[in-house]
Amino acid sequence: MRDKTEKLTLRISKEELEEIDSCLSTNSNYTNRSEFIRLAVLEYISNLRIGIISKNNTLHVNPIIEKSLQRAVSSGYFKSLDDAYEEIINEAWRNNIISGLIEAKHKEIEKIEKTLEGEKKYDEL
């Protein structure tokens, strides 16, 4: 059974809506606009949390990776660097790599918190 959902009113330009509809018409992974927008928002939040993008939407990429992707663009594998980033992020999302990274980060934080808790107890002795 699905969790109850809340209804949200969203203002969006006609051009933006046409862009969404165009994407939906070529991508069967999404059943409707609501699902597409909901998943897009969650993906954006995930990307912010794991540091792929910053709060000002700047992508942080290792220079070696960026150089490799620029070569792939030059060789015609991607239309642009942005296209390469988009394809990689979408593939990572579809293969649960992003959720795996988030889970790993969560476990790291829990481990650090337990360590700090143990040190605090030791300091109190």
N, CA, C and O atoms as a DFTB+ gen file, in Angstrom:
500 C
 N C O
     1  1       0.832      -1.183       0.000
     2  2       0.000       0.000       0.000
     3  2       0.876       1.246       0.000
     4  3       1.880       1.304       0.710
     5  1       0.500       2.230      -0.787
     6  2       1.263       3.472      -0.863
     7  2       0.981       4.376       0.308
     8  3      -0.137       4.412       0.823
     9  1       1.987       5.104       0.729
    10  2       1.799       6.100       1.773
    11  2       0.901       7.203       1.235
    12  3       0.832       7.442       0.029
    13  1       0.216       7.866       2.157
    14  2      -0.594       9.001       1.740
    15  2       0.327      10.087       1.203
    16  3       1.433      10.287       1.703
    17  1      -0.138      10.769       0.198
    18  2       0.656      11.853      -0.371
    19  2      -0.090      13.166      -0.189
    20  3      -1.313      13.190      -0.050
    21  1       0.651      14.231      -0.192
    22  2       0.084      15.565      -0.089
    23  2       0.004      16.167      -1.483
    24  3       0.845      15.888      -2.336
    25  1      -0.988      16.975      -1.705
    26  2      -1.157      17.661      -2.981
    27  2      -0.400      18.987      -2.922
    28  3      -0.444      19.698      -1.919
    29  1       0.289      19.302      -4.007
    30  2       1.092      20.514      -4.084
    31  2       0.747      21.252      -5.367
    32  3       0.688      20.646      -6.436
    33  1       0.522      22.536      -5.270
    34  2       0.295      23.342      -6.460
    35  2       1.634      23.908      -6.891
    36  3       2.390      24.431      -6.072
    37  1       1.920      23.804      -8.165
    38  2       3.217      24.224      -8.693
    39  2       3.008      25.165      -9.867
    40  3       2.250      24.860     -10.788
    41  1       3.668      26.287      -9.833
    42  2       3.623      27.204     -10.972
    43  2       4.834      26.934     -11.844
    44  3       5.964      26.873     -11.360
    45  1       4.586      26.774     -13.131
    46  2       5.652      26.433     -14.058
    47  2       5.324      27.058     -15.411
    48  3       4.161      27.120     -15.810
    49  1       6.346      27.513     -16.102
    50  2       6.100      28.166     -17.393
    51  2       5.654      27.133     -18.430
    52  3       5.885      25.934     -18.275
    53  1       5.018      27.621     -19.476
    54  2       4.562      26.740     -20.555
    55  2       5.755      26.019     -21.187
    56  3       5.670      24.832     -21.504
    57  1       6.860      26.735     -21.367
    58  2       8.053      26.139     -21.962
    59  2       8.614      25.023     -21.086
    60  3       9.013      23.971     -21.586
    61  1       8.641      25.262     -19.772
    62  2       9.139      24.235     -18.854
    63  2       8.234      22.997     -18.870
    64  3       8.715      21.864     -18.842
    65  1       6.925      23.231     -18.914
    66  2       5.980      22.120     -18.975
    67  2       6.141      21.341     -20.287
    68  3       6.060      20.113     -20.296
    69  1       6.365      22.046     -21.369
    70  2       6.602      21.378     -22.653
    71  2       7.876      20.542     -22.598
    72  3       7.939      19.462     -23.186
    73  1       8.886      21.037     -21.898
    74  2      10.137      20.292     -21.739
    75  2       9.894      19.004     -20.943
    76  3      10.416      17.944     -21.290
    77  1       9.108      19.105     -19.888
    78  2       8.761      17.922     -19.094
    79  2       7.983      16.923     -19.942
    80  3       8.286      15.730     -19.944
    81  1       6.983      17.417     -20.660
    82  2       6.175      16.538     -21.502
    83  2       7.008      15.873     -22.593
    84  3       6.788      14.709     -22.928
    85  1       7.954      16.609     -23.138
    86  2       8.839      16.050     -24.157
    87  2       9.666      14.909     -23.566
    88  3       9.832      13.860     -24.189
    89  1      10.172      15.128     -22.375
    90  2      10.948      14.086     -21.692
    91  2      10.069      12.869     -21.404
    92  3      10.493      11.731     -21.610
    93  1       8.860      13.106     -20.934
    94  2       7.946      12.004     -20.623
    95  2       7.589      11.197     -21.867
    96  3       7.430       9.979     -21.794
    97  1       7.465      11.869     -23.003
    98  2       7.074      11.176     -24.229
    99  2       8.169      10.232     -24.737
   100  3       7.890       9.291     -25.479
   101  1       9.406      10.490     -24.334
   102  2      10.513       9.644     -24.798
   103  2      11.085       8.751     -23.705
   104  3      12.045       8.015     -23.937
   105  1      10.492       8.815     -22.512
   106  2      11.016       8.047     -21.383
   107  2       9.873       7.344     -20.669
   108  3       9.054       7.988     -20.014
   109  1       9.816       6.043     -20.793
   110  2       8.726       5.270     -20.190
   111  2       8.948       4.958     -18.713
   112  3       8.141       4.250     -18.112
   113  1      10.024       5.470     -18.115
   114  2      10.281       5.227     -16.693
   115  2       9.296       5.967     -15.789
   116  3       9.148       5.625     -14.616
   117  1       8.630       6.971     -16.330
   118  2       7.720       7.792     -15.546
   119  2       6.315       7.647     -16.107
   120  3       6.119       7.673     -17.322
   121  1       5.327       7.494     -15.211
   122  2       3.956       7.295     -15.671
   123  2       3.195       8.597     -15.867
   124  3       2.240       8.647     -16.642
   125  1       3.612       9.654     -15.168
   126  2       2.904      10.928     -15.298
   127  2       3.782      12.079     -14.821
   128  3       4.884      11.870     -14.313
   129  1       3.280      13.282     -14.993
   130  2       4.037      14.480     -14.600
   131  2       4.352      14.482     -13.102
   132  3       5.472      14.798     -12.701
   133  1       3.376      14.135     -12.289
   134  2       3.585      14.157     -10.833
   135  2       4.729      13.247     -10.420
   136  3       5.588      13.633      -9.628
   137  1       4.733      12.039     -10.960
   138  2       5.803      11.105     -10.621
   139  2       7.152      11.643     -11.091
   140  3       8.146      11.565     -10.369
   141  1       7.177      12.184     -12.293
   142  2       8.419      12.733     -12.844
   143  2       8.951      13.861     -11.963
   144  3      10.128      13.872     -11.604
   145  1       8.087      14.802     -11.620
   146  2       8.508      15.962     -10.823
   147  2       8.924      15.510      -9.420
   148  3       9.932      15.983      -8.894
   149  1       8.161      14.600      -8.813
   150  2       8.499      14.103      -7.479
   151  2       9.878      13.444      -7.468
   152  3      10.698      13.723      -6.593
   153  1      10.128      12.567      -8.447
   154  2      11.419      11.887      -8.508
   155  2      12.558      12.839      -8.861
   156  3      13.674      12.685      -8.366
   157  1      12.278      13.817      -9.711
   158  2      13.305      14.801     -10.059
   159  2      13.703      15.618      -8.834
   160  3      14.885      15.893      -8.628
   161  1      12.731      16.002      -8.028
   162  2      13.015      16.764      -6.808
   163  2      13.820      15.913      -5.834
   164  3      14.793      16.389      -5.249
   165  1      13.419      14.654      -5.658
   166  2      14.157      13.771      -4.745
   167  2      15.583      13.532      -5.231
   168  3      16.512      13.475      -4.425
   169  1      15.761      13.392      -6.534
   170  2      17.106      13.211      -7.081
   171  2      17.955      14.459      -6.829
   172  3      19.126      14.358      -6.464
   173  1      17.358      15.629      -7.027
   174  2      18.065      16.877      -6.778
   175  2      18.503      16.963      -5.314
   176  3      19.639      17.336      -5.020
   177  1      17.600      16.617      -4.409
   178  2      17.928      16.638      -2.979
   179  2      19.054      15.652      -2.677
   180  3      19.982      15.974      -1.935
   181  1      18.972      14.467      -3.244
   182  2      20.028      13.461      -3.039
   183  2      21.372      13.987      -3.521
   184  3      22.389      13.834      -2.845
   185  1      21.367      14.602      -4.688
   186  2      22.611      15.139      -5.236
   187  2      23.180      16.239      -4.351
   188  3      24.396      16.336      -4.184
   189  1      22.316      17.061      -3.787
   190  2      22.795      18.092      -2.851
   191  2      23.408      17.445      -1.618
   192  3      24.467      17.865      -1.152
   193  1      22.746      16.427      -1.094
   194  2      23.207      15.789       0.142
   195  2      24.545      15.093      -0.015
   196  3      25.363      15.125       0.904
   197  1      24.788      14.466      -1.156
   198  2      26.045      13.741      -1.305
   199  2      27.135      14.602      -1.929
   200  3      28.249      14.132      -2.161
   201  1      26.814      15.859      -2.199
   202  2      27.843      16.781      -2.637
   203  2      28.170      16.751      -4.116
   204  3      29.199      17.289      -4.525
   205  1      27.309      16.125      -4.943
   206  2      27.552      16.173      -6.381
   207  2      27.336      17.592      -6.885
   208  3      28.049      18.065      -7.771
   209  1      26.337      18.269      -6.307
   210  2      26.108      19.674      -6.640
   211  2      26.065      20.470      -5.347
   212  3      25.743      19.939      -4.285
   213  1      26.391      21.740      -5.452
   214  2      26.373      22.594      -4.280
   215  2      25.070      23.373      -4.246
   216  3      24.260      23.264      -5.165
   217  1      24.862      24.146      -3.213
   218  2      23.618      24.899      -3.073
   219  2      23.412      25.911      -4.192
   220  3      22.280      26.314      -4.460
   221  1      24.495      26.329      -4.851
   222  2      24.332      27.254      -5.978
   223  2      24.361      26.516      -7.315
   224  3      24.625      27.108      -8.362
   225  1      24.080      25.195      -7.258
   226  2      23.982      24.340      -8.450
   227  2      25.288      24.190      -9.216
   228  3      25.271      23.913     -10.416
   229  1      26.404      24.365      -8.550
   230  2      27.692      24.178      -9.193
   231  2      28.124      22.729      -9.018
   232  3      28.148      22.205      -7.904
   233  1      28.457      22.104     -10.109
   234  2      28.901      20.718     -10.082
   235  2      30.379      20.680      -9.716
   236  3      31.180      21.418     -10.290
   237  1      30.743      19.827      -8.766
   238  2      32.134      19.671      -8.370
   239  2      32.655      18.356      -8.935
   240  3      32.218      17.281      -8.522
   241  1      33.584      18.439      -9.872
   242  2      34.082      17.242     -10.546
   243  2      35.597      17.188     -10.433
   244  3      36.282      18.196     -10.610
   245  1      36.107      16.014     -10.140
   246  2      37.541      15.780     -10.119
   247  2      38.115      16.177     -11.488
   248  3      37.566      15.773     -12.513
   249  1      39.199      16.953     -11.530
   250  2      39.761      17.404     -12.814
   251  2      40.118      16.260     -13.768
   252  3      39.987      16.412     -14.983
   253  1      40.559      15.137     -13.245
   254  2      40.894      13.996     -14.104
   255  2      39.636      13.451     -14.773
   256  3      39.645      13.123     -15.959
   257  1      38.556      13.359     -14.003
   258  2      37.288      12.889     -14.569
   259  2      36.789      13.877     -15.610
   260  3      36.336      13.479     -16.683
   261  1      36.869      15.159     -15.295
   262  2      36.399      16.174     -16.234
   263  2      37.187      16.110     -17.546
   264  3      36.605      16.214     -18.626
   265  1      38.496      15.941     -17.453
   266  2      39.320      15.852     -18.654
   267  2      38.931      14.624     -19.484
   268  3      38.858      14.704     -20.710
   269  1      38.685      13.503     -18.828
   270  2      38.259      12.287     -19.523
   271  2      36.921      12.501     -20.223
   272  3      36.728      12.073     -21.360
   273  1      36.010      13.162     -19.538
   274  2      34.706      13.421     -20.146
   275  2      34.817      14.399     -21.301
   276  3      34.103      14.266     -22.295
   277  1      35.704      15.380     -21.184
   278  2      35.914      16.314     -22.296
   279  2      36.435      15.574     -23.526
   280  3      36.059      15.894     -24.654
   281  1      37.294      14.591     -23.308
   282  2      37.777      13.761     -24.430
   283  2      36.629      12.973     -25.047
   284  3      36.540      12.846     -26.268
   285  1      35.755      12.445     -24.199
   286  2      34.602      11.684     -24.697
   287  2      33.673      12.585     -25.512
   288  3      33.115      12.153     -26.520
   289  1      33.508      13.826     -25.079
   290  2      32.702      14.789     -25.842
   291  2      33.375      15.067     -27.179
   292  3      32.723      15.042     -28.223
   293  1      34.678      15.331     -27.148
   294  2      35.430      15.595     -28.384
   295  2      35.362      14.424     -29.358
   296  3      35.384      14.619     -30.573
   297  1      35.279      13.209     -28.822
   298  2      35.202      12.012     -29.658
   299  2      33.784      11.732     -30.145
   300  3      33.565      10.807     -30.927
   301  1      32.822      12.529     -29.683
   302  2      31.452      12.382     -30.152
   303  2      30.579      11.450     -29.339
   304  3      29.461      11.145     -29.753
   305  1      31.061      10.985     -28.180
   306  2      30.256      10.097     -27.342
   307  2      29.109      10.837     -26.651
   308  3      28.069      10.249     -26.354
   309  1      29.306      12.113     -26.404
   310  2      28.282      12.962     -25.795
   311  2      28.207      14.260     -26.591
   312  3      29.174      14.674     -27.229
   313  1      27.023      14.897     -26.537
   314  2      26.848      16.173     -27.241
   315  2      27.608      17.302     -26.551
   316  3      28.127      18.211     -27.200
   317  1      27.662      17.225     -25.220
   318  2      28.318      18.270     -24.433
   319  2      28.739      17.682     -23.090
   320  3      28.370      16.561     -22.739
   321  1      29.515      18.462     -22.354
   322  2      29.918      18.046     -21.018
   323  2      28.691      17.912     -20.114
   324  3      28.589      16.965     -19.334
   325  1      27.765      18.861     -20.223
   326  2      26.536      18.781     -19.438
   327  2      25.752      17.516     -19.772
   328  3      25.195      16.876     -18.880
   329  1      25.706      17.152     -21.055
   330  2      25.025      15.931     -21.485
   331  2      25.684      14.705     -20.850
   332  3      24.990      13.781     -20.426
   333  1      26.999      14.692     -20.783
   334  2      27.724      13.581     -20.168
   335  2      27.395      13.486     -18.678
   336  3      27.106      12.401     -18.173
   337  1      27.437      14.624     -17.974
   338  2      27.119      14.633     -16.550
   339  2      25.693      14.131     -16.321
   340  3      25.442      13.310     -15.439
   341  1      24.774      14.639     -17.129
   342  2      23.376      14.247     -16.981
   343  2      23.201      12.743     -17.178
   344  3      22.513      12.089     -16.395
   345  1      23.818      12.200     -18.213
   346  2      23.689      10.773     -18.485
   347  2      24.292       9.929     -17.355
   348  3      23.723       8.912     -16.958
   349  1      25.430      10.357     -16.851
   350  2      26.083       9.629     -15.759
   351  2      25.230       9.663     -14.494
   352  3      25.051       8.635     -13.841
   353  1      24.711      10.818     -14.151
   354  2      23.883      10.945     -12.946
   355  2      22.598      10.139     -13.090
   356  3      22.184       9.459     -12.151
   357  1      21.968      10.210     -14.253
   358  2      20.747       9.435     -14.470
   359  2      21.015       7.936     -14.375
   360  3      20.218       7.196     -13.799
   361  1      22.116       7.498     -14.930
   362  2      22.484       6.079     -14.864
   363  2      22.757       5.667     -13.421
   364  3      22.359       4.583     -12.994
   365  1      23.431       6.526     -12.678
   366  2      23.699       6.238     -11.262
   367  2      22.394       6.141     -10.480
   368  3      22.263       5.301      -9.590
   369  1      21.441       6.984     -10.805
   370  2      20.139       6.952     -10.131
   371  2      19.396       5.653     -10.462
   372  3      18.872       4.985      -9.570
   373  1      19.356       5.305     -11.746
   374  2      18.646       4.094     -12.179
   375  2      19.250       2.829     -11.574
   376  3      18.530       1.863     -11.321
   377  1      20.537       2.823     -11.345
   378  2      21.224       1.649     -10.796
   379  2      21.406       1.711      -9.277
   380  3      22.189       0.953      -8.705
   381  1      20.687       2.606      -8.646
   382  2      20.691       2.748      -7.177
   383  2      22.061       3.080      -6.602
   384  3      22.313       2.832      -5.422
   385  1      22.932       3.628      -7.404
   386  2      24.255       4.016      -6.910
   387  2      24.129       5.214      -5.967
   388  3      24.811       5.283      -4.944
   389  1      23.262       6.142      -6.315
   390  2      23.091       7.337      -5.476
   391  2      22.524       6.947      -4.118
   392  3      23.011       7.407      -3.085
   393  1      21.495       6.100      -4.113
   394  2      20.937       5.692      -2.821
   395  2      21.968       4.886      -2.028
   396  3      22.010       4.971      -0.800
   397  1      22.802       4.102      -2.725
   398  2      23.877       3.370      -2.052
   399  2      24.890       4.302      -1.414
   400  3      25.358       4.053      -0.303
   401  1      25.230       5.382      -2.120
   402  2      26.156       6.369      -1.562
   403  2      25.560       7.044      -0.331
   404  3      26.244       7.266       0.668
   405  1      24.293       7.358      -0.422
   406  2      23.628       8.008       0.707
   407  2      23.629       7.075       1.917
   408  3      23.910       7.501       3.037
   409  1      23.314       5.805       1.686
   410  2      23.309       4.821       2.780
   411  2      24.706       4.683       3.382
   412  3      24.850       4.599       4.602
   413  1      25.726       4.659       2.539
   414  2      27.104       4.547       3.029
   415  2      27.468       5.768       3.875
   416  3      28.085       5.631       4.932
   417  1      27.090       6.952       3.415
   418  2      27.357       8.175       4.186
   419  2      26.649       8.117       5.534
   420  3      27.203       8.504       6.562
   421  1      25.414       7.627       5.506
   422  2      24.636       7.507       6.744
   423  2      25.344       6.584       7.735
   424  3      25.439       6.896       8.922
   425  1      25.839       5.446       7.243
   426  2      26.551       4.501       8.111
   427  2      27.839       5.111       8.657
   428  3      28.193       4.882       9.814
   429  1      28.543       5.890       7.825
   430  2      29.768       6.557       8.289
   431  2      29.449       7.512       9.434
   432  3      30.161       7.556      10.437
   433  1      28.381       8.267       9.273
   434  2      27.987       9.230      10.309
   435  2      27.613       8.498      11.589
   436  3      28.003       8.917      12.679
   437  1      26.857       7.400      11.465
   438  2      26.494       6.615      12.651
   439  2      27.737       6.093      13.372
   440  3      27.806       6.116      14.601
   441  1      28.714       5.624      12.599
   442  2      29.949       5.096      13.186
   443  2      30.697       6.199      13.942
   444  3      31.181       5.981      15.053
   445  1      30.785       7.370      13.337
   446  2      31.453       8.505      13.975
   447  2      30.716       8.896      15.250
   448  3      31.342       9.173      16.273
   449  1      29.379       8.919      15.187
   450  2      28.590       9.283      16.367
   451  2      28.810       8.283      17.500
   452  3      28.925       8.682      18.659
   453  1      28.871       6.980      17.178
   454  2      29.124       5.963      18.208
   455  2      30.503       6.139      18.821
   456  3      30.675       6.010      20.033
   457  1      31.495       6.439      17.964
   458  2      32.858       6.656      18.451
   459  2      32.893       7.850      19.397
   460  3      33.495       7.782      20.469
   461  1      32.253       8.935      19.001
   462  2      32.222      10.139      19.838
   463  2      31.481       9.883      21.143
   464  3      31.871      10.380      22.200
   465  1      30.409       9.102      21.058
   466  2      29.655       8.761      22.260
   467  2      30.519       7.955      23.229
   468  3      30.492       8.186      24.437
   469  1      31.296       6.993      22.677
   470  2      32.203       6.197      23.504
   471  2      33.286       7.049      24.133
   472  3      33.627       6.860      25.301
   473  1      33.833       7.993      23.363
   474  2      34.865       8.883      23.903
   475  2      34.298       9.780      24.993
   476  3      34.977      10.080      25.976
   477  1      33.055      10.206      24.816
   478  2      32.434      11.056      25.813
   479  2      32.282      10.290      27.126
   480  3      32.560      10.823      28.200
   481  1      31.831       9.012      27.027
   482  2      31.691       8.184      28.230
   483  2      33.050       7.978      28.905
   484  3      33.142       8.011      30.133
   485  1      34.111       7.764      28.108
   486  2      35.450       7.564      28.635
   487  2      35.928       8.832      29.339
   488  3      36.542       8.759      30.403
   489  1      35.647       9.998      28.744
   490  2      36.057      11.271      29.342
   491  2      35.352      11.522      30.666
   492  3      35.894      12.192      31.545
   493  1      34.138      10.983      30.810
   494  2      33.376      11.207      32.036
   495  2      33.894      10.365      33.202
   496  3      33.560      10.636      34.356
   497  1      34.718       9.335      32.908
   498  2      35.242       8.473      33.975
   499  2      36.255       9.148      34.810
   500  3      36.783       8.548      35.746
